PDB file of C-alpha atoms in Angstrom:
ATOM      1  CA  MET A  27       0.147   0.426  -0.126  1.00 45.00           C
ATOM      2  CA  ALA A  28       1.805   3.093  -1.197  1.00 46.00           C
ATOM      3  CA  GLY A  29       2.946   5.696   1.824  1.00 51.00           C
ATOM      4  CA  THR A  30       1.654   3.071   4.671  1.00 53.00           C
ATOM      5  CA  ILE A  31       3.994   3.698   7.392  1.00 54.00           C
ATOM      6  CA  ASP A  32       4.008   0.740  10.419  1.00 51.00           C
ATOM      7  CA  THR A  33       4.464   1.780  14.385  1.00 49.00           C
ATOM      8  CA  GLY A  34       4.129  -1.430  14.788  1.00 43.00           C
ATOM      9  CA  TYR A  35       6.470  -2.875  18.167  1.00 35.00           C
ATOM     10  CA  ALA A  36       7.451  -6.355  16.618  1.00 34.00           C
ATOM     11  CA  ALA A  37      11.088  -6.840  16.335  1.00 30.00           C
ATOM     12  CA  GLY A  38      12.387  -6.132  12.711  1.00 30.00           C
ATOM     13  CA  THR A  39       9.100  -3.661  11.501  1.00 32.00           C
ATOM     14  CA  GLY A  40       8.566  -0.063  11.255  1.00 33.00           C
ATOM     15  CA  TYR A  41      10.529   1.866   8.170  1.00 34.00           C
ATOM     16  CA  GLY A  42      14.123   1.374   8.988  1.00 33.00           C
ATOM     17  CA  ASN A  43      13.863  -1.135  11.210  1.00 32.00           C
ATOM     18  CA  MET A  44      13.967   0.946  14.078  1.00 35.00           C
ATOM     19  CA  GLN A  45      12.515  -0.014  17.362  1.00 36.00           C
ATOM     20  CA  SER A  46      10.653   2.423  19.625  1.00 39.00           C
ATOM     21  CA  ALA A  47       9.421   2.213  23.586  1.00 38.00           C
ATOM     22  CA  SER A  48       7.375   3.693  25.776  1.00 38.00           C
ATOM     23  CA  VAL A  49       9.868   4.573  29.448  1.00 36.00           C
ATOM     24  CA  GLY A  50       7.937   6.240  31.949  1.00 38.00           C
ATOM     25  CA  GLY A  51       4.916   7.502  29.725  1.00 39.00           C
ATOM     26  CA  LYS A  52       7.133   9.061  26.951  1.00 39.00           C
ATOM     27  CA  GLU A  53       8.726   7.343  23.488  1.00 43.00           C
ATOM     28  CA  LYS A  54      12.172   7.072  23.993  1.00 43.00           C
ATOM     29  CA  THR A  55      13.805   7.361  20.055  1.00 44.00           C
ATOM     30  CA  ASP A  56      17.231   7.398  18.547  1.00 48.00           C
ATOM     31  CA  SER A  57      18.061  10.128  16.781  1.00 54.00           C
ATOM     32  CA  SER A  58      15.534  10.880  13.672  1.00 61.00           C
ATOM     33  CA  PHE A  59      15.515  12.228  10.543  1.00 60.00           C
ATOM     34  CA  SER A  60      13.887  14.568  11.261  1.00 57.00           C
ATOM     35  CA  ASP A  61      16.470  15.842  13.711  1.00 61.00           C
ATOM     36  CA  ALA A  62      19.193  14.797  11.172  1.00 61.00           C
ATOM     37  CA  MET A  63      17.755  17.497   8.833  1.00 55.00           C
ATOM     38  CA  ALA A  64      17.080  20.369  10.916  1.00 53.00           C
ATOM     39  CA  GLU A  65      19.814  20.247  12.379  1.00 57.00           C
ATOM     40  CA  LYS A  66      22.309  19.628   9.195  1.00 54.00           C
ATOM     41  CA  PHE A  67      19.865  22.232   6.754  1.00 53.00           C
ATOM     42  CA  CYS A  68      16.613  23.530   9.047  1.00 61.00           C
ATOM     43  CA  LEU A  69      15.019  23.219   6.575  1.00 72.00           C
ATOM     44  CA  ALA A  70      11.099  23.692   7.290  1.00 80.00           C
ATOM     45  CA  PRO A  71       8.505  20.775   6.167  1.00 80.00           C
ATOM     46  CA  LYS A  72       7.262  22.659   3.020  1.00 81.00           C
ATOM     47  CA  ASP A  73      10.841  23.597   1.525  1.00 82.00           C
ATOM     48  CA  MET A  74      11.344  19.350   2.080  1.00 86.00           C
ATOM     49  CA  SER A  75      10.705  17.084  -1.476  1.00 87.00           C
ATOM     50  CA  LEU A  76       8.342  15.059  -1.005  1.00 88.00           C
ATOM     51  CA  THR A  77      10.514  11.945   0.070  1.00 89.00           C
ATOM     52  CA  GLU A  78      11.698  14.434   2.732  1.00 88.00           C
ATOM     53  CA  TYR A  79       8.477  15.495   3.927  1.00 90.00           C
ATOM     54  CA  LYS A  80       7.472  11.479   4.478  1.00 90.00           C
ATOM     55  CA  LEU A  81       9.866  10.462   6.225  1.00 91.00           C
ATOM     56  CA  TYR A  82      10.186  13.753   8.709  1.00 90.00           C
ATOM     57  CA  ILE A  83       6.507  12.922   9.157  1.00 91.00           C
ATOM     58  CA  HIS A  84       6.765   9.609   9.843  1.00 91.00           C
ATOM     59  CA  ASP A  85       9.764  10.061  12.273  1.00 90.00           C
ATOM     60  CA  ARG A  86       7.159  12.697  14.079  1.00 90.00           C
ATOM     61  CA  ILE A  87       4.171   9.677  14.364  1.00 90.00           C
ATOM     62  CA  LYS A  88       7.103   7.531  15.173  1.00 89.00           C
ATOM     63  CA  GLY A  89       8.272  10.108  18.237  1.00 88.00           C
ATOM     64  CA  LEU A  90       4.400  10.149  19.390  1.00 88.00           C
ATOM     65  CA  TYR A  91       3.419   8.738  22.813  1.00 89.00           C
ATOM     66  CA  THR A  92       2.320   5.200  22.533  1.00 88.00           C
ATOM     67  CA  HIS A  93       0.451   4.113  25.388  1.00 88.00           C
ATOM     68  CA  PRO A  94       0.745   0.850  27.244  1.00 87.00           C
ATOM     69  CA  SER A  95      -1.936  -1.254  26.204  1.00 82.00           C
ATOM     70  CA  GLN A  96      -1.390  -0.601  22.930  1.00 83.00           C
ATOM     71  CA  LYS A  97       2.432  -2.820  23.617  1.00 81.00           C
ATOM     72  CA  HIS A  98       1.877  -5.865  21.494  1.00 80.00           C
ATOM     73  CA  VAL A  99      -1.213  -3.646  18.926  1.00 84.00           C
ATOM     74  CA  ASP A 100       0.584  -3.278  14.928  1.00 86.00           C
ATOM     75  CA  TRP A 101      -0.405   0.272  14.230  1.00 86.00           C
ATOM     76  CA  PHE A 102      -0.221   0.334  10.248  1.00 90.00           C
ATOM     77  CA  ILE A 103      -0.257   3.932   9.301  1.00 91.00           C
ATOM     78  CA  ASP A 104      -1.888   5.207   5.646  1.00 91.00           C
ATOM     79  CA  ILE A 105      -1.137   8.019   3.924  1.00 92.00           C
ATOM     80  CA  SER A 106      -1.716   9.897   0.183  1.00 91.00           C
ATOM     81  CA  ASP A 107       0.282  11.119  -1.396  1.00 91.00           C
ATOM     82  CA  ALA A 108      -2.187  13.568  -1.400  1.00 92.00           C
ATOM     83  CA  ALA A 109      -2.799  13.780   1.933  1.00 92.00           C
ATOM     84  CA  TYR A 110       1.001  14.409   2.958  1.00 92.00           C
ATOM     85  CA  ARG A 111       1.385  17.590  -0.138  1.00 92.00           C
ATOM     86  CA  ARG A 112      -1.810  18.999   1.229  1.00 91.00           C
ATOM     87  CA  MET A 113       0.150  18.819   5.643  1.00 91.00           C
ATOM     88  CA  GLN A 114       3.075  19.061   4.394  1.00 89.00           C
ATOM     89  CA  ASN A 115       1.344  23.004   2.646  1.00 90.00           C
ATOM     90  CA  ASP A 116      -0.583  23.432   5.127  1.00 90.00           C
ATOM     91  CA  PRO A 117       0.343  23.577   8.756  1.00 90.00           C
ATOM     92  CA  LEU A 118      -2.962  23.711   9.915  1.00 92.00           C
ATOM     93  CA  TYR A 119      -3.786  19.759   8.658  1.00 92.00           C
ATOM     94  CA  GLU A 120      -0.322  18.369   9.286  1.00 92.00           C
ATOM     95  CA  GLN A 121      -1.179  18.936  13.019  1.00 92.00           C
ATOM     96  CA  ARG A 122      -4.737  17.772  12.796  1.00 92.00           C
ATOM     97  CA  VAL A 123      -3.569  15.099  10.785  1.00 93.00           C
ATOM     98  CA  LEU A 124      -0.989  14.675  14.008  1.00 93.00           C
ATOM     99  CA  GLU A 125      -3.019  14.724  16.630  1.00 93.00           C
ATOM    100  CA  TYR A 126      -5.293  12.620  15.659  1.00 92.00           C
ATOM    101  CA  ILE A 127      -3.081   9.863  14.962  1.00 92.00           C
ATOM    102  CA  ALA A 128      -1.402  10.767  18.672  1.00 92.00           C
ATOM    103  CA  GLN A 129      -4.800  10.463  20.147  1.00 91.00           C
ATOM    104  CA  ASN A 130      -5.754   6.783  18.787  1.00 90.00           C
ATOM    105  CA  LYS A 131      -2.095   5.824  19.640  1.00 89.00           C
ATOM    106  CA  ALA A 132      -2.725   7.177  23.218  1.00 89.00           C
ATOM    107  CA  THR A 133      -6.231   5.321  23.368  1.00 87.00           C
ATOM    108  CA  ASN A 134      -6.395   2.943  26.656  1.00 86.00           C
ATOM    109  CA  PHE A 135      -7.413  -0.200  25.318  1.00 81.00           C
ATOM    110  CA  GLY A 136      -7.667  -1.711  29.087  1.00 75.00           C
ATOM    111  CA  GLY A 137      -7.836  -5.984  29.337  1.00 69.00           C
ATOM    112  CA  GLY A 138      -8.951  -5.801  25.491  1.00 73.00           C
ATOM    113  CA  PRO A 139      -6.460  -5.068  22.723  1.00 79.00           C
ATOM    114  CA  PRO A 140      -7.146  -5.759  19.561  1.00 83.00           C
ATOM    115  CA  LYS A 141      -4.811  -6.968  17.112  1.00 81.00           C
ATOM    116  CA  LEU A 142      -3.787  -4.993  13.902  1.00 86.00           C
ATOM    117  CA  ALA A 143      -4.899  -1.112  13.853  1.00 89.00           C
ATOM    118  CA  PHE A 144      -5.416   1.607  10.790  1.00 91.00           C
ATOM    119  CA  ILE A 145      -5.438   4.822  10.065  1.00 91.00           C
ATOM    120  CA  HIS A 146      -6.157   5.631   6.925  1.00 93.00           C
ATOM    121  CA  ILE A 147      -6.309   9.371   6.419  1.00 92.00           C
ATOM    122  CA  ASP A 148      -6.475  11.396   3.675  1.00 90.00           C
ATOM    123  CA  GLU A 149      -6.343  14.382   2.076  1.00 89.00           C
ATOM    124  CA  ASP A 150      -9.929  15.258   2.499  1.00 90.00           C
ATOM    125  CA  TRP A 151     -10.318  15.197   6.218  1.00 90.00           C
ATOM    126  CA  ASP A 152     -14.265  13.170   6.096  1.00 90.00           C
ATOM    127  CA  LYS A 153     -12.331  10.356   4.311  1.00 89.00           C
ATOM    128  CA  CYS A 154      -9.628  10.028   7.873  1.00 91.00           C
ATOM    129  CA  ARG A 155     -11.068   7.134   9.232  1.00 89.00           C
ATOM    130  CA  THR A 156      -9.556   3.774  11.994  1.00 89.00           C
ATOM    131  CA  TYR A 157     -10.191   0.481  12.095  1.00 85.00           C
ATOM    132  CA  THR A 158      -9.378  -2.275  14.512  1.00 86.00           C
ATOM    133  CA  LEU A 159      -9.075  -6.203  13.653  1.00 83.00           C
ATOM    134  CA  GLY A 160      -9.306  -8.823  16.091  1.00 78.00           C
ATOM    135  CA  LEU A 161      -8.455  -9.140  19.845  1.00 73.00           C
ATOM    136  CA  GLN A 162      -4.981 -10.856  21.048  1.00 71.00           C
ATOM    137  CA  ASP A 163      -5.723 -14.328  22.312  1.00 67.00           C
ATOM    138  CA  ASN A 164      -3.226 -13.427  25.464  1.00 62.00           C
ATOM    139  CA  CYS A 165      -5.086 -10.089  26.743  1.00 60.00           C
ATOM    140  CA  PRO A 166      -7.238 -10.881  29.496  1.00 67.00           C
ATOM    141  CA  ALA A 167     -10.313  -9.566  28.553  1.00 64.00           C
ATOM    142  CA  LYS A 168     -10.547 -11.996  25.716  1.00 66.00           C
ATOM    143  CA  ARG A 169     -10.389 -14.818  29.130  1.00 72.00           C
ATOM    144  CA  ALA A 170     -13.163 -13.028  30.240  1.00 76.00           C
ATOM    145  CA  ALA A 171     -15.376 -12.783  27.674  1.00 77.00           C
ATOM    146  CA  GLU A 172     -14.309 -16.918  26.934  1.00 80.00           C
ATOM    147  CA  ARG A 173     -15.327 -17.158  31.114  1.00 86.00           C
ATOM    148  CA  ARG A 174     -18.487 -14.711  30.688  1.00 89.00           C
ATOM    149  CA  ARG A 175     -19.008 -16.823  27.081  1.00 89.00           C
ATOM    150  CA  LEU A 176     -19.016 -20.500  29.008  1.00 91.00           C
ATOM    151  CA  ALA A 177     -20.300 -19.347  31.734  1.00 92.00           C
ATOM    152  CA  ALA A 178     -23.389 -18.032  29.222  1.00 92.00           C
ATOM    153  CA  GLU A 179     -23.539 -21.740  27.695  1.00 92.00           C
ATOM    154  CA  GLN A 180     -23.151 -23.750  31.363  1.00 92.00           C
ATOM    155  CA  ALA A 181     -26.939 -21.410  32.312  1.00 92.00           C
ATOM    156  CA  LYS A 182     -28.266 -21.157  29.352  1.00 91.00           C
ATOM    157  CA  ARG A 183     -27.322 -25.334  29.578  1.00 92.00           C
ATOM    158  CA  ALA A 184     -28.427 -25.184  32.798  1.00 92.00           C
ATOM    159  CA  ARG A 185     -31.485 -23.539  31.530  1.00 92.00           C
ATOM    160  CA  ARG A 186     -32.253 -26.267  28.766  1.00 91.00           C
ATOM    161  CA  LYS A 187     -31.915 -29.045  31.181  1.00 91.00           C
ATOM    162  CA  LYS A 188     -34.162 -27.322  33.847  1.00 91.00           C
ATOM    163  CA  LEU A 189     -37.015 -26.966  31.114  1.00 91.00           C
ATOM    164  CA  LEU A 190     -36.462 -29.853  29.095  1.00 92.00           C
ATOM    165  CA  LYS A 191     -36.964 -31.296  33.007  1.00 91.00           C
ATOM    166  CA  GLU A 192     -39.878 -29.139  33.562  1.00 91.00           C
ATOM    167  CA  TYR A 193     -41.624 -30.267  30.475  1.00 90.00           C
ATOM    168  CA  LEU A 194     -40.918 -33.817  30.560  1.00 91.00           C
ATOM    169  CA  LYS A 195     -42.138 -33.780  34.384  1.00 91.00           C
ATOM    170  CA  LYS A 196     -45.787 -31.916  32.968  1.00 90.00           C
ATOM    171  CA  ARG A 197     -45.993 -34.893  30.000  1.00 89.00           C
ATOM    172  CA  ALA A 198     -46.070 -37.515  32.800  1.00 90.00           C
ATOM    173  CA  LEU A 199     -48.234 -35.714  34.891  1.00 91.00           C
ATOM    174  CA  ALA A 200     -50.745 -35.406  31.095  1.00 90.00           C
ATOM    175  CA  LYS A 201     -49.912 -38.212  30.842  1.00 88.00           C
ATOM    176  CA  MET A 202     -51.284 -40.086  33.512  1.00 90.00           C
ATOM    177  CA  LEU A 203     -53.897 -37.951  33.514  1.00 90.00           C
ATOM    178  CA  GLN A 204     -54.617 -39.266  30.150  1.00 89.00           C
ATOM    179  CA  ASP A 205     -54.038 -42.503  30.952  1.00 88.00           C
ATOM    180  CA  LYS A 206     -56.543 -42.062  33.417  1.00 89.00           C
ATOM    181  CA  TYR A 207     -59.093 -40.406  31.767  1.00 89.00           C
ATOM    182  CA  LEU A 208     -58.788 -44.120  29.330  1.00 89.00           C
ATOM    183  CA  LYS A 209     -59.353 -46.489  31.728  1.00 88.00           C
ATOM    184  CA  SER A 210     -62.243 -44.475  33.452  1.00 88.00           C
ATOM    185  CA  GLN A 211     -63.776 -43.929  29.670  1.00 88.00           C
ATOM    186  CA  LEU A 212     -62.508 -47.869  29.348  1.00 88.00           C
ATOM    187  CA  THR A 213     -64.345 -48.478  33.067  1.00 89.00           C
ATOM    188  CA  LYS A 214     -67.437 -47.262  32.147  1.00 88.00           C
ATOM    189  CA  ARG A 215     -67.596 -48.130  28.439  1.00 86.00           C
ATOM    190  CA  ARG A 216     -67.668 -51.460  29.434  1.00 87.00           C
ATOM    191  CA  LEU A 217     -69.833 -51.143  32.530  1.00 88.00           C
ATOM    192  CA  GLU A 218     -72.310 -49.749  29.779  1.00 87.00           C
ATOM    193  CA  GLN A 219     -71.823 -52.780  27.734  1.00 85.00           C
ATOM    194  CA  VAL A 220     -72.209 -55.320  30.556  1.00 84.00           C
ATOM    195  CA  ARG A 221     -75.504 -52.720  31.614  1.00 84.00           C
ATOM    196  CA  LEU A 222     -76.628 -53.291  27.257  1.00 83.00           C
ATOM    197  CA  THR A 223     -75.901 -57.446  27.721  1.00 82.00           C
ATOM    198  CA  LYS A 224     -77.725 -57.545  30.338  1.00 79.00           C
ATOM    199  CA  GLU A 225     -80.950 -56.298  28.805  1.00 79.00           C
ATOM    200  CA  VAL A 226     -80.689 -58.006  25.303  1.00 78.00           C
ATOM    201  CA  PHE A 227     -80.438 -61.207  27.566  1.00 76.00           C
ATOM    202  CA  ALA A 228     -83.264 -60.022  29.558  1.00 75.00           C
ATOM    203  CA  ARG A 229     -85.325 -59.993  26.539  1.00 75.00           C
ATOM    204  CA  LYS A 230     -84.413 -62.801  24.983  1.00 72.00           C
ATOM    205  CA  ASP A 231     -85.153 -64.365  28.429  1.00 71.00           C
ATOM    206  CA  ASP A 232     -88.329 -62.435  28.218  1.00 72.00           C
ATOM    207  CA  ALA A 233     -88.766 -63.382  24.411  1.00 74.00           C
ATOM    208  CA  GLN A 234     -88.445 -66.882  25.405  1.00 74.00           C
ATOM    209  CA  PHE A 235     -90.157 -66.894  27.878  1.00 74.00           C
ATOM    210  CA  LEU A 236     -93.221 -65.416  26.282  1.00 76.00           C
ATOM    211  CA  LYS A 237     -92.371 -67.930  24.040  1.00 76.00           C
ATOM    212  CA  ASP A 238     -92.431 -70.573  26.183  1.00 74.00           C
ATOM    213  CA  LYS A 239     -95.245 -69.058  27.405  1.00 74.00           C
ATOM    214  CA  ALA A 240     -97.429 -69.382  24.313  1.00 76.00           C
ATOM    215  CA  LEU A 241     -96.284 -72.874  23.433  1.00 77.00           C
ATOM    216  CA  ALA A 242     -97.158 -73.981  26.959  1.00 76.00           C
ATOM    217  CA  LYS A 243    -100.710 -72.249  26.335  1.00 76.00           C
ATOM    218  CA  ARG A 244    -100.652 -74.064  23.415  1.00 76.00           C
ATOM    219  CA  GLN A 245     -99.857 -77.786  24.753  1.00 76.00           C
ATOM    220  CA  THR A 246    -102.261 -76.744  27.262  1.00 75.00           C
ATOM    221  CA  THR A 247    -105.055 -76.164  24.427  1.00 76.00           C
ATOM    222  CA  GLN A 248    -104.061 -78.950  22.517  1.00 77.00           C
ATOM    223  CA  THR A 249    -104.085 -80.804  25.778  1.00 78.00           C
ATOM    224  CA  GLN A 250    -107.194 -79.773  26.588  1.00 77.00           C
ATOM    225  CA  LYS A 251    -108.802 -80.172  23.179  1.00 78.00           C
ATOM    226  CA  LYS A 252    -107.441 -83.486  22.912  1.00 80.00           C
ATOM    227  CA  GLN A 253    -109.037 -84.859  26.425  1.00 80.00           C
ATOM    228  CA  ILE A 254    -112.560 -82.767  25.549  1.00 81.00           C
ATOM    229  CA  VAL A 255    -112.024 -84.600  22.618  1.00 81.00           C
ATOM    230  CA  ALA A 256    -111.481 -87.651  24.461  1.00 81.00           C
ATOM    231  CA  ARG A 257    -114.093 -87.157  27.056  1.00 79.00           C
ATOM    232  CA  GLN A 258    -116.498 -86.721  24.092  1.00 81.00           C
ATOM    233  CA  GLN A 259    -115.351 -89.741  22.601  1.00 82.00           C
ATOM    234  CA  GLU A 260    -116.202 -92.037  26.340  1.00 81.00           C
ATOM    235  CA  GLN A 261    -119.265 -89.833  26.895  1.00 80.00           C
ATOM    236  CA  THR A 262    -119.752 -91.391  23.627  1.00 83.00           C
ATOM    237  CA  GLN A 263    -118.920 -94.475  24.363  1.00 82.00           C
ATOM    238  CA  GLU A 264    -120.809 -94.637  27.034  1.00 81.00           C
ATOM    239  CA  ILE A 265    -123.671 -94.162  25.363  1.00 82.00           C
ATOM    240  CA  LYS A 266    -123.106 -96.388  22.688  1.00 82.00           C
ATOM    241  CA  ALA A 267    -122.530 -98.932  24.858  1.00 81.00           C
ATOM    242  CA  TRP A 268    -125.474 -97.843  26.805  1.00 79.00           C
ATOM    243  CA  ASN A 269    -127.736 -97.892  24.507  1.00 80.00           C
ATOM    244  CA  GLU A 270    -126.029-101.321  22.942  1.00 82.00           C
ATOM    245  CA  ARG A 271    -127.366-102.465  26.399  1.00 81.00           C
ATOM    246  CA  ARG A 272    -130.687-100.766  26.506  1.00 79.00           C
ATOM    247  CA  GLN A 273    -131.166-102.549  23.249  1.00 82.00           C
ATOM    248  CA  ALA A 274    -130.134-105.989  24.762  1.00 81.00           C
ATOM    249  CA  VAL A 275    -132.011-105.685  27.164  1.00 79.00           C
ATOM    250  CA  GLN A 276    -135.782-105.011  25.374  1.00 80.00           C
ATOM    251  CA  ALA A 277    -134.293-107.398  22.773  1.00 80.00           C
ATOM    252  CA  PHE A 278    -133.921-110.461  25.587  1.00 79.00           C
ATOM    253  CA  ASN A 279    -137.243-108.367  26.721  1.00 78.00           C
ATOM    254  CA  ALA A 280    -139.025-109.070  23.631  1.00 79.00           C
ATOM    255  CA  TYR A 281    -137.501-112.373  23.461  1.00 78.00           C
ATOM    256  CA  GLU A 282    -138.252-113.383  27.480  1.00 78.00           C
ATOM    257  CA  ALA A 283    -142.596-111.299  26.141  1.00 77.00           C
ATOM    258  CA  SER A 284    -142.512-113.144  23.089  1.00 79.00           C
ATOM    259  CA  LEU A 285    -141.619-117.073  25.308  1.00 76.00           C
ATOM    260  CA  ILE A 286    -144.521-116.633  27.717  1.00 78.00           C
ATOM    261  CA  MET A 287    -146.453-115.710  24.953  1.00 79.00           C
ATOM    262  CA  MET A 288    -145.804-118.529  23.473  1.00 78.00           C
ATOM    263  CA  SER A 289    -146.453-120.754  26.718  1.00 77.00           C
ATOM    264  CA  ARG A 290    -149.469-119.012  26.996  1.00 75.00           C
ATOM    265  CA  TYR A 291    -150.968-120.185  23.501  1.00 74.00           C
ATOM    266  CA  GLU A 292    -149.717-123.419  23.588  1.00 75.00           C
ATOM    267  CA  GLU A 293    -151.265-124.054  27.665  1.00 73.00           C
ATOM    268  CA  GLN A 294    -154.301-122.193  25.172  1.00 74.00           C
ATOM    269  CA  LEU A 295    -154.298-125.464  22.745  1.00 73.00           C
ATOM    270  CA  LEU A 296    -154.133-127.666  25.440  1.00 71.00           C
ATOM    271  CA  SER A 297    -157.067-126.518  27.347  1.00 67.00           C
TER     272      SER A 297
END
């Protein structure tokens, strides 16, 4: 990236492999290009070439205070050539840019420093931006966040387990009530079936009783008829036998009368 300045603290990084450290809240630096230029030529920034001005601004940025919380943050500062030209020609804009960068480098990230920090400077102030990326692996804030995440997950699992236990308990209670209801309904159906069966058998018994009664009545009627017929036949036979006896008696009497008359007639003839 053109015009990018790396102000990280890792050894061997940065322009010219220079390394800075924060001592007592102040930056301790080696002799800078700006100091050398000031000592040798005493040039004003507007009289420098663009390359010389870039080195001058780089040294000014390297000399800015960096907060201890940013000790392991890799800073990348991107300044466009147009921004360099405006800064070189406009001291107020240069001061504003340096103050903006100083403010960002002095920010206290506390226990959550990012891995990377990026500042983009353009000729238009509205296009200037600052970005941070990620969290350092060994930062206390990340460990604390991880602990909070684990605690939240444990609490979430515990809540899920509790809700599942309550759900299973309610489901078991509902199933027990349902089984009890179904059992009562089944008992009622069985009792109703028994009652209906009894009624059916009772009706069958009543029908059979009535049928047997009618049959018995018919049998009784037929028996009575047979008895009457037999009695009538007996009476007829008795009358017939009486008539026969009477006729026999009459015939015998007539025969005896005829014998008596014949004997009298013979007696009359003999006399």
